[in-house]
Coordinates of C-alpha atoms in Angstrom, one line a residue:
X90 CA 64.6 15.3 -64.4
X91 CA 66.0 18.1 -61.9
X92 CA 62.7 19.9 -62.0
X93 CA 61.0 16.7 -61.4
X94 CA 63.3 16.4 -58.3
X95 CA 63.0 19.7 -57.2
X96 CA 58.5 19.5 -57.4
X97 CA 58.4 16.0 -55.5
X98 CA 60.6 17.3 -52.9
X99 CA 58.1 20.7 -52.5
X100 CA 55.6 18.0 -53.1
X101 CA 57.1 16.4 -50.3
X102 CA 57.7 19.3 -47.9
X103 CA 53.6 20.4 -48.0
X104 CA 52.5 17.0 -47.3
X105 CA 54.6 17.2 -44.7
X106 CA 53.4 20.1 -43.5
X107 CA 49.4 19.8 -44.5
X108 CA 49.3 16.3 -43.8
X109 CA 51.4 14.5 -41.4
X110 CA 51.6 17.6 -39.3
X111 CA 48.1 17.3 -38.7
X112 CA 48.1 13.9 -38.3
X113 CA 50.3 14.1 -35.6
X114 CA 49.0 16.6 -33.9
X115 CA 45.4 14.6 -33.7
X116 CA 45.3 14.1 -30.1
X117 CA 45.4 17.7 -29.1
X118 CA 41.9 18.4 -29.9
X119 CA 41.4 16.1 -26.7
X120 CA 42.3 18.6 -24.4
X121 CA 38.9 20.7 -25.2
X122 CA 37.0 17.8 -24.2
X123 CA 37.4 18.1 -20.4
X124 CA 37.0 22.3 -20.6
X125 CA 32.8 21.3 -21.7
X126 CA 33.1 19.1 -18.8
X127 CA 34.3 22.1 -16.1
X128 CA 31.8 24.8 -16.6
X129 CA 29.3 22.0 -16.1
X130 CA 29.0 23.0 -12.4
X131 CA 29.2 26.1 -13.1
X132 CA 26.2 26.6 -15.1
X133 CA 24.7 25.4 -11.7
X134 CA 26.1 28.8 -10.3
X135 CA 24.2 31.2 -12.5
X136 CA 20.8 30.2 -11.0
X137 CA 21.0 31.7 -7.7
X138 CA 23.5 34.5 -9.3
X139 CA 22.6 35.6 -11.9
X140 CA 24.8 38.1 -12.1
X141 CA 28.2 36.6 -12.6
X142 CA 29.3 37.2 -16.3
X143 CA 32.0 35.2 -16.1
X144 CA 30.6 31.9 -18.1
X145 CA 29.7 34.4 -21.2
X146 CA 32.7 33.0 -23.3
X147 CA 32.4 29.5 -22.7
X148 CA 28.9 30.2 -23.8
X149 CA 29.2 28.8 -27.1
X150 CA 30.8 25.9 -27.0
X151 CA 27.7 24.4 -24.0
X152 CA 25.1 22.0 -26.4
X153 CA 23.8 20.5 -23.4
X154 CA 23.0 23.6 -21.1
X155 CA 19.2 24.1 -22.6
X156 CA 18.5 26.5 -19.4
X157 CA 20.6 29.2 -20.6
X158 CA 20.2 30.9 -24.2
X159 CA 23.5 31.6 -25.0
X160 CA 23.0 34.8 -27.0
X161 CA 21.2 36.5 -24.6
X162 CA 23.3 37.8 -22.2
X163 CA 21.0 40.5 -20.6
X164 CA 18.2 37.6 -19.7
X165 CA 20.1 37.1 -16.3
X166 CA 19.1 40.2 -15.3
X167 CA 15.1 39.7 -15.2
X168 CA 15.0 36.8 -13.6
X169 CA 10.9 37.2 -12.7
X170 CA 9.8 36.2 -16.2
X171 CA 12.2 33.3 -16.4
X172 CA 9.4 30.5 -17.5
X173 CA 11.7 27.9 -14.7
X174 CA 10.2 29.2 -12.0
X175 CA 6.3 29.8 -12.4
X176 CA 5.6 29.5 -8.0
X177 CA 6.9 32.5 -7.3
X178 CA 4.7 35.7 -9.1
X179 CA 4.3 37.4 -6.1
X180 CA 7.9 38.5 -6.3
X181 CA 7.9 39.9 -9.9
X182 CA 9.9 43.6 -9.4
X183 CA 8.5 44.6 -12.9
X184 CA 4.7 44.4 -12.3
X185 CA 4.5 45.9 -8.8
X186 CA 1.4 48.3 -9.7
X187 CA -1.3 45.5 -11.0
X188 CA -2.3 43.2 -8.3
X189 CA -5.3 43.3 -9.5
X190 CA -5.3 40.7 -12.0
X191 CA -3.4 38.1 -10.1
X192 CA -6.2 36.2 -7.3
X193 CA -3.9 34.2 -6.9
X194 CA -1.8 36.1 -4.9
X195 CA -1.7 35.4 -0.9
X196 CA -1.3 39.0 0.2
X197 CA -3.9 40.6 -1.9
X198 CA -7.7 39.3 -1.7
X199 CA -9.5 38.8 -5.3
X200 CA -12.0 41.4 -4.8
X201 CA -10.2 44.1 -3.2
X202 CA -9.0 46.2 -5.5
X203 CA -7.2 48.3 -3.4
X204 CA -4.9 45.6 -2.4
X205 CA -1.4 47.4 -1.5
X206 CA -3.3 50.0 0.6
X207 CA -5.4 47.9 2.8
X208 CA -3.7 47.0 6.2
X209 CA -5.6 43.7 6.3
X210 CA -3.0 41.2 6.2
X211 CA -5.9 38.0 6.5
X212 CA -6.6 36.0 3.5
X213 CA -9.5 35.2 4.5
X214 CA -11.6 36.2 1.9
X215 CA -14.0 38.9 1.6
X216 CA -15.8 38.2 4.5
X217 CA -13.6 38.3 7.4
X218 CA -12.5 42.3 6.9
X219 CA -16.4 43.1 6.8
X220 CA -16.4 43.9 11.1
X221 CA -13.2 45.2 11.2
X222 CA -13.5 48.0 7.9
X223 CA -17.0 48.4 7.6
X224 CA -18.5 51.7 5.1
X225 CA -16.2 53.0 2.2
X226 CA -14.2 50.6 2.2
X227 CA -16.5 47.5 1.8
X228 CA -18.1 48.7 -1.2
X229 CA -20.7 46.9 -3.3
X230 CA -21.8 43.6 -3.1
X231 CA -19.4 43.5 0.8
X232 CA -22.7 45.3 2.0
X233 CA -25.6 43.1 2.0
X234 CA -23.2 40.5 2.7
X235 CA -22.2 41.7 5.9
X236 CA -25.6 41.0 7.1
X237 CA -24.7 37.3 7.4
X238 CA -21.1 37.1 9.1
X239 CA -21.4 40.5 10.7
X240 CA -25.3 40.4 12.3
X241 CA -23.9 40.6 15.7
X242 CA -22.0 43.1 15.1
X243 CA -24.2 46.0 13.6
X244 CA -26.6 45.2 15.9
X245 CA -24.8 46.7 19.2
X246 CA -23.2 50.0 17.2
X247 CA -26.6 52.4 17.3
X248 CA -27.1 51.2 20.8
X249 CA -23.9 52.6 21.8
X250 CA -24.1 56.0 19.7
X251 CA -27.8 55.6 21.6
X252 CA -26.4 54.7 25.3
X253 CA -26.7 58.9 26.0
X254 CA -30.0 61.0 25.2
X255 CA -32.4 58.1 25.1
X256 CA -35.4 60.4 25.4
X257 CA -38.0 58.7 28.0
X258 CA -41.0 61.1 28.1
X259 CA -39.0 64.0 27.4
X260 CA -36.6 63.0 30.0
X261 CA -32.9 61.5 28.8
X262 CA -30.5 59.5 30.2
X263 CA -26.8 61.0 30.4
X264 CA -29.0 64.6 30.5
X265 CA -25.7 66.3 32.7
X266 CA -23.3 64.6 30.8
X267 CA -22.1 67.9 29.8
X268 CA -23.6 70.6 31.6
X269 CA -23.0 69.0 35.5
X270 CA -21.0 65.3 34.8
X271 CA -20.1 64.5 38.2
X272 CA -23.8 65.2 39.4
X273 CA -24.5 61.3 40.1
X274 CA -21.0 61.0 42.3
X275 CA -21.9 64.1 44.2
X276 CA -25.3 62.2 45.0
X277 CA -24.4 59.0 45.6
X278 CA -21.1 60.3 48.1
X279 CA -23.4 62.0 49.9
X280 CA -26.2 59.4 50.3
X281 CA -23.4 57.1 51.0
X282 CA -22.2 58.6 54.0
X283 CA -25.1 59.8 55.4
X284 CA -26.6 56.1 55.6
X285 CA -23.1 55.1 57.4
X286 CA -24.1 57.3 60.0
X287 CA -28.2 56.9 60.1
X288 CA -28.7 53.2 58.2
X289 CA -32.5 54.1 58.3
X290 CA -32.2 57.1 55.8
X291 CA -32.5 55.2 52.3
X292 CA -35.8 54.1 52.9
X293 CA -37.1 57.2 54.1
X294 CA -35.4 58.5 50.9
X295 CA -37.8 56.1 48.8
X296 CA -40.8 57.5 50.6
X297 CA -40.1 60.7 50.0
X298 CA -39.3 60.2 46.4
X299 CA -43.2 58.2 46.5
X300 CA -45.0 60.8 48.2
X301 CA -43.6 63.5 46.0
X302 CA -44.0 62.2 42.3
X303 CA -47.8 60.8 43.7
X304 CA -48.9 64.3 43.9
X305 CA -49.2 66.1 41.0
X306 CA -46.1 64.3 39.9
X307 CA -42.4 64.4 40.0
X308 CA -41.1 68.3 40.9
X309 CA -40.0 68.4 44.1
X310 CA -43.3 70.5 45.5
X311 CA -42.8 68.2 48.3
X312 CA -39.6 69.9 49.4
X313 CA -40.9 73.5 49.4
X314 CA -41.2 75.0 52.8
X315 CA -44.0 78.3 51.3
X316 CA -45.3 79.1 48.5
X317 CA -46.8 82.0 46.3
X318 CA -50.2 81.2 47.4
X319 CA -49.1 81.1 51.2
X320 CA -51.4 77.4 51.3
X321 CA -49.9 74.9 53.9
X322 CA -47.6 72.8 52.0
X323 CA -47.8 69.4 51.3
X324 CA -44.6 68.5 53.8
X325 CA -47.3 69.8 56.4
X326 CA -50.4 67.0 54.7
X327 CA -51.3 64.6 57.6
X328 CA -51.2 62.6 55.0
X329 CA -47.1 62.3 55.3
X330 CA -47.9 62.1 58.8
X331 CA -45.6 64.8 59.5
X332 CA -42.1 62.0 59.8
X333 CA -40.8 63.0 56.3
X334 CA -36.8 62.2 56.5
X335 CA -34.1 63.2 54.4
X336 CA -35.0 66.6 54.0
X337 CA -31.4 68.1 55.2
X338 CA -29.9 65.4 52.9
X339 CA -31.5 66.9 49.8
X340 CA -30.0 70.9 51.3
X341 CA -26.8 69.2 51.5
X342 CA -27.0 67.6 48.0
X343 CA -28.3 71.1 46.3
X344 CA -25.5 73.2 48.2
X345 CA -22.5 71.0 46.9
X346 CA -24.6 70.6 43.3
X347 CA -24.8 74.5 43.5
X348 CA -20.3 75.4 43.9
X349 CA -20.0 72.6 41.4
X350 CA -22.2 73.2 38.3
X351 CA -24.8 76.3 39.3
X352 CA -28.1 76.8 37.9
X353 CA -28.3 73.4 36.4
X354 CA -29.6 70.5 38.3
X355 CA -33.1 70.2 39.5
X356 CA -34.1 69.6 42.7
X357 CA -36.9 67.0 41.2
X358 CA -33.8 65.2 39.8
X359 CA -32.0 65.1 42.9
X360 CA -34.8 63.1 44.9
X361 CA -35.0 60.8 41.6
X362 CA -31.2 60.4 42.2
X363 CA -31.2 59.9 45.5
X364 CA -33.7 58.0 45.9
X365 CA -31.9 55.1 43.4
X366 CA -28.9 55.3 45.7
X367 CA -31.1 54.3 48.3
X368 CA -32.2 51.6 46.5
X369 CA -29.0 50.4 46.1
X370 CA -27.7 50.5 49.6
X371 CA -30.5 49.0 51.1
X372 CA -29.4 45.8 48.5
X373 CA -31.0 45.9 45.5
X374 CA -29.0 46.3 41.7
X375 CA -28.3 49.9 40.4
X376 CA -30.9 50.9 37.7
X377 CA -30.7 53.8 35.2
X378 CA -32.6 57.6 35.8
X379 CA -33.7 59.3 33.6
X380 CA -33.0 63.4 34.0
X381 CA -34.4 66.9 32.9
X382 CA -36.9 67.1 34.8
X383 CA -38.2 71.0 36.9
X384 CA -39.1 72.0 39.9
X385 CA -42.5 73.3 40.3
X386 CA -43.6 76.7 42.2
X387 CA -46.4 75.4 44.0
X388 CA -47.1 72.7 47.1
X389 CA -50.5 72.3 49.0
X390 CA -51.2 69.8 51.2
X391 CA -54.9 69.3 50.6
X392 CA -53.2 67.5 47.1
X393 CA -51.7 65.6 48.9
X394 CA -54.6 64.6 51.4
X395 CA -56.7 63.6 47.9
X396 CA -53.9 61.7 46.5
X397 CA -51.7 59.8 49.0
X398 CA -53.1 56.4 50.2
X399 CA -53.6 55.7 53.9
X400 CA -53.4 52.0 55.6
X401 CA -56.9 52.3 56.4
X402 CA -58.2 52.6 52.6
X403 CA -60.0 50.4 50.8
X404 CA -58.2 47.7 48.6
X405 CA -60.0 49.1 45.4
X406 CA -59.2 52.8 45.7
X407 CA -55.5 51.7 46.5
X408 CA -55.9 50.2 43.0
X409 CA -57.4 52.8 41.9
X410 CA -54.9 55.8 42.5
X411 CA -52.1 53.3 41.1
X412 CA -54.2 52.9 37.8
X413 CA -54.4 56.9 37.4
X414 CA -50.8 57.3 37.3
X415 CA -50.1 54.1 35.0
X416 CA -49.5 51.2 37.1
X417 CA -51.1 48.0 37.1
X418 CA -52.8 45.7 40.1
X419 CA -48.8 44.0 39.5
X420 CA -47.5 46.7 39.6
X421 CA -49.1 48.0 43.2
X422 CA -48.4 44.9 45.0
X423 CA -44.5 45.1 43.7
X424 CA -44.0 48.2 44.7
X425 CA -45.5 47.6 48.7
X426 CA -42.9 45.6 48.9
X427 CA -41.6 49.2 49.9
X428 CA -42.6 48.0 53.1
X429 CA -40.1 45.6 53.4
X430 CA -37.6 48.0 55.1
X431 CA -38.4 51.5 57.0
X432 CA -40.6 52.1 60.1
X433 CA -44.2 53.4 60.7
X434 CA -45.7 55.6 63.5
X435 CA -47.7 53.3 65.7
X436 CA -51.0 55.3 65.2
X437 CA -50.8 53.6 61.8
X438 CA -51.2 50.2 63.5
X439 CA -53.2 50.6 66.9
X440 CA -56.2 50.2 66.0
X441 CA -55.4 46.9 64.3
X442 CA -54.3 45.9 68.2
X443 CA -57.2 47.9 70.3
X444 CA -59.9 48.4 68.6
X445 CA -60.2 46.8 65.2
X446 CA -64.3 46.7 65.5
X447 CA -67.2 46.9 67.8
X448 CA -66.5 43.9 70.2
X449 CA -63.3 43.0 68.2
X450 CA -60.9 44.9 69.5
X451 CA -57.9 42.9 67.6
X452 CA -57.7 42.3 63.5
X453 CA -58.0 38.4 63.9
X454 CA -56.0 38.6 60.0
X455 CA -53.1 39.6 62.6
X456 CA -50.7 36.7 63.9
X457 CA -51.2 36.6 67.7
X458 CA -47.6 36.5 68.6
X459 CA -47.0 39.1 66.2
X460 CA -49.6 41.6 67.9
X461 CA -48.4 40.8 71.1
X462 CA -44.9 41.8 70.3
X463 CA -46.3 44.7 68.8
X464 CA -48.5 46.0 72.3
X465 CA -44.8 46.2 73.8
X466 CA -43.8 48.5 71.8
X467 CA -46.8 50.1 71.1
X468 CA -49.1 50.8 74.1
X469 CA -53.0 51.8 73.4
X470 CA -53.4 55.0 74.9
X471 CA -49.9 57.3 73.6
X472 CA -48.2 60.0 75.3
X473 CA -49.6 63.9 74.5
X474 CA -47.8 65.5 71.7
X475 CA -46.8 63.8 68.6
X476 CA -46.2 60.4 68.2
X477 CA -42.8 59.3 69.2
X478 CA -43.2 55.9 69.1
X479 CA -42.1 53.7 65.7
X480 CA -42.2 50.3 65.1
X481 CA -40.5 48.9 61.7
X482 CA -42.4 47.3 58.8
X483 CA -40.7 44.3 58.7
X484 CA -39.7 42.5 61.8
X485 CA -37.1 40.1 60.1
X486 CA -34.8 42.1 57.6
X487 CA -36.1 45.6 58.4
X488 CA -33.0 47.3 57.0
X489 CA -33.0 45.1 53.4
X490 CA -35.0 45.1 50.8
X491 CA -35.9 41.8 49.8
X492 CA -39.2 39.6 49.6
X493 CA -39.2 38.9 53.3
X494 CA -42.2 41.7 53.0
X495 CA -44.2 38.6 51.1
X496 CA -43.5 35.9 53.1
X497 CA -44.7 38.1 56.3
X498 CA -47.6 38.3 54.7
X499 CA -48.2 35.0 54.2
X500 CA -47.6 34.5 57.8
X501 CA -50.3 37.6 58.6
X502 CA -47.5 39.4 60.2
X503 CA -47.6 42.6 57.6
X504 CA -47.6 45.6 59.9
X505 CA -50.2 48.1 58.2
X506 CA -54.0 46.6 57.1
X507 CA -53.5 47.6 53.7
X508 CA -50.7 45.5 53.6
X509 CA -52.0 42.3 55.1
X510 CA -55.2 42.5 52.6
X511 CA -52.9 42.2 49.9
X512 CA -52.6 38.3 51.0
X513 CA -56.1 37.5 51.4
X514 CA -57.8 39.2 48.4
X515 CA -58.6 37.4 45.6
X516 CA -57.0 40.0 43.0
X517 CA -53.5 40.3 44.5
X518 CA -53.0 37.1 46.7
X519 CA -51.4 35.6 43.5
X520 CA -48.7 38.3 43.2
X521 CA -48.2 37.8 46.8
X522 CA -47.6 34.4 46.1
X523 CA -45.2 34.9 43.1
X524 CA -42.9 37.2 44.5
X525 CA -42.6 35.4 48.2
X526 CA -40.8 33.0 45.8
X527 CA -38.7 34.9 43.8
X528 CA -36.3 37.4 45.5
X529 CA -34.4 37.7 42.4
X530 CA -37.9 38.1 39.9
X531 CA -39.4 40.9 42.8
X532 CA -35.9 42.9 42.7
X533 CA -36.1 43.2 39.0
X534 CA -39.6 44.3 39.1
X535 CA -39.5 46.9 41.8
X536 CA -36.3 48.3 39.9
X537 CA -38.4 49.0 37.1
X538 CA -41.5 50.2 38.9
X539 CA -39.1 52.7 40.4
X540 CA -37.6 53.8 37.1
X541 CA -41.4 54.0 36.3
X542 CA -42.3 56.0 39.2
X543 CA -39.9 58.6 38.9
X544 CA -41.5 60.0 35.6
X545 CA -44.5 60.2 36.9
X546 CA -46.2 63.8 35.7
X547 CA -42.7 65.2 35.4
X548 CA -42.0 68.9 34.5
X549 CA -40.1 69.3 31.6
X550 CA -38.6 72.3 29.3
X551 CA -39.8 75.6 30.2
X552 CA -42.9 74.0 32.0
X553 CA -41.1 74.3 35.5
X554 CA -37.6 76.0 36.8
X555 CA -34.4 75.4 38.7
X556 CA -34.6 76.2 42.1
X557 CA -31.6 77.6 43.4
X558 CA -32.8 76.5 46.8
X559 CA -34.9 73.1 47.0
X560 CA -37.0 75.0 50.0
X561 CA -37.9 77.6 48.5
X562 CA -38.5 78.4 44.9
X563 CA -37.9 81.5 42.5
X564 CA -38.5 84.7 43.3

């Protein structure tokens, strides 16, 4: 009975113990639930910072954060292959060497493989880096492609590699670029200021280019004061009716050409030079000149007798001479209009006024008030001596050139007969007509009759030499 007394009362005890103990102790286990509930913000946390280790213990006890594999404590740390955020690749620290494979990406154009290198920041596709990294760059198929976006663009890059030593008849453009560059500035300064103080020299500058390249062509033999041969020169030809101007502009040209670059320009390409500046002053657009020609070592003036037209020639043999050196019927009556600026002798025109024919003694093509104007300034019977007396070629704008030379003709007030004819024959009076209506068509036209005109028979190579002296040539 004791021992029965003594095991229910151990009996007793250890219920106590295992089982109300517990019992009472039930609503402890409450206090847990709220700690789930407090990292529950938390796990929001992790996201942008990755790096905070602090949730690892309460870890275990999170069911409801899928987001976060518990276990894997280290996956915070590569947060580029997190499957949660698939918009951002471009990002990715561990791929940074294979762009390649990802099109997709907005820095690096699908078929440049070459993406980190290229400077290019445009996503524009292939296409729009074709003009601005043409060559090894753009290989393959970029190529034929570039024809479509990029055909303006090819187009102008040999004509600039082209602008200098475009060979015209063995003559070049840019010829002095390296050997004499300033040798258009020296011309042109010296042309310039010359004309400021004589306004009449740049068309006498033109007829001197004219008479020189239309004998025997463009070297200069019309500058030579002797030659070899000890022949009259062609300066002397009554042909150039012995008023050539400009000579003392060429002497001036040569002597500064000669301290700045000697033994290197021609004088041949000195009267082509001059002769454009002229041009330009007397109001026309600058045109290009071609360069490299030589000076010849010979001058006669019974050349330039054959060769040189007079006012008093025929039409056809005008047409003629202009044929032999490449110019057309066009071509002849464009480059008359010459005549719209300078000044003739008046033996070139009296006997238009005094004795045009037996028992007419005045060209009835002439305009009646235009011949009596002219008697006053040129009377029938002239001093002794040579001619003194000028009279200009165009009454109305005799310092411009412009088509004002046309519309005199149609009014028959061109100074010279061979002039005048120009309007009345059939073969030329529709040129006349053309031009008298188009300043701007005539300007371009006589431009490029003069660009023409100055390779003309030229000298080039070793076929002529340098003078060191456009008067006089090497001894």
């Amino acid at each position: 009975m004791g021992r029965r007394l003594i095991a229910l009362a151990i009996l007793t005890f250890t219920l106590f113990t295992f089982v109300i103990l517990p019992t009472e102790a039930l609503p402890k286990p409450q206090q847990p639930k709220p700690q789930p509930q407090r990292p529950k913000p938390q796990p929001q946390q992790p996201k942008p910072q990755p790096q905070q280790p602090g949730p690892k213990p309460v870890v275990p006890p999170k069911p409801g954060v899928p987001q976060q594999p518990g276990p894997k404590p280290v996956v915070p740390q590569q947060p580029g292959p997190k499957p949660g955020v698939p918009q951002q690749p471009g990002p990715k620290p561990g791929v940074p060497q294979q762009p390649g494979p990802k099109p997709a990406g907005p820095q690096q154009p699908g078929p440049k493989p070459a993406g980190p290198q290229q400077p290019v920041p445009k996503p524009a596709g292939p296409q729009q880096p074709l003009p601005n990294q043409p060559g090894p760059q753009q290989p393959g198929p970029q190529q034929p492609g570039s024809k479509q976006p990029g055909s303006q663009q090819p187009g102008p890059q040999p004509l600039q590699q082209a602008g200098p030593n475009v060979l015209r008849d063995g003559l070049s453009l840019g010829f002095y670029a390296k050997t004499c560059p300033k040798v258009e500035n020296v011309v042109a300064d010296v042309v310039k200021r010359v004309s400021q103080r004589d306004p009449k020299l740049p068309p006498a500058l033109i007829r001197l280019l004219f008479h020189d390249c239309w004998v025997k062509g463009c070297d200069a033999s019309i500058l030579l004061d002797a030659t070899p041969s000890g022949q009259a020169v062609e300066k002397l030809s009554d042909r150039n009716g012995r008023t050539l101007r400009g000579l003392e502009v060429i002497d001036e040209i040569k002597t500064q050409l000669e301290k700045e670059c000697p033994r290197t320009v021609s004088c041949a390409d000195i009267l082509a030079f001059a002769a454009r500046e002229a041009v330009i002053l007397a109001g026309l657009p600058r045109y290009d000149v071609v360069a490299g020609r030589r000076d010849s070592s010979t001058s006669r003036a019974i050349d330039a007798d054959e060769s040189l037209p007079t006012p008093k020639d025929d039409l056809k043999k005008i047409i003629g001479m202009f044929n032999q050196r490449g110019f057309s019927p066009e071509d002849m009556v464009v480059l008359s209009g010459a005549h719209s600026t300078g000044a003739a002798q008046c033996g070139q025109v009296r006997d238009r006024l005094y004795a045009f024919a037996p028992n007419v003694p005045r060209d009835p093509a002439i305009d009646p008030a235009y011949a009596a104007d002219l008697t006053k300034k040129c009377p029938a019977q002239p001093p002794p001596g040579p001619e003194l007396f000028m009279v200009d070629l165009d009454p109305t704008t005799p310092l411009k050139l412009d088509n004002q030379y046309y519309l005199n003709l149609q009014k028959k007030r061109g100074l010279l007969q061979s002039d005048q004819v120009l309007a009345t024959d059939p073969g030329t009076v529709g040129f006349v007509n053309q031009l008298a209506g188009d300043n701007a068509g005539w300007s371009r036209k006589f431009v490029n009759a003069m660009e023409r005109l100055g390779k003309v028979s030229v000298l080039t190579g070793d076929e002529g030499q340098i003078r060191l002296n456009c008067r006089a040539f090497n001894k």
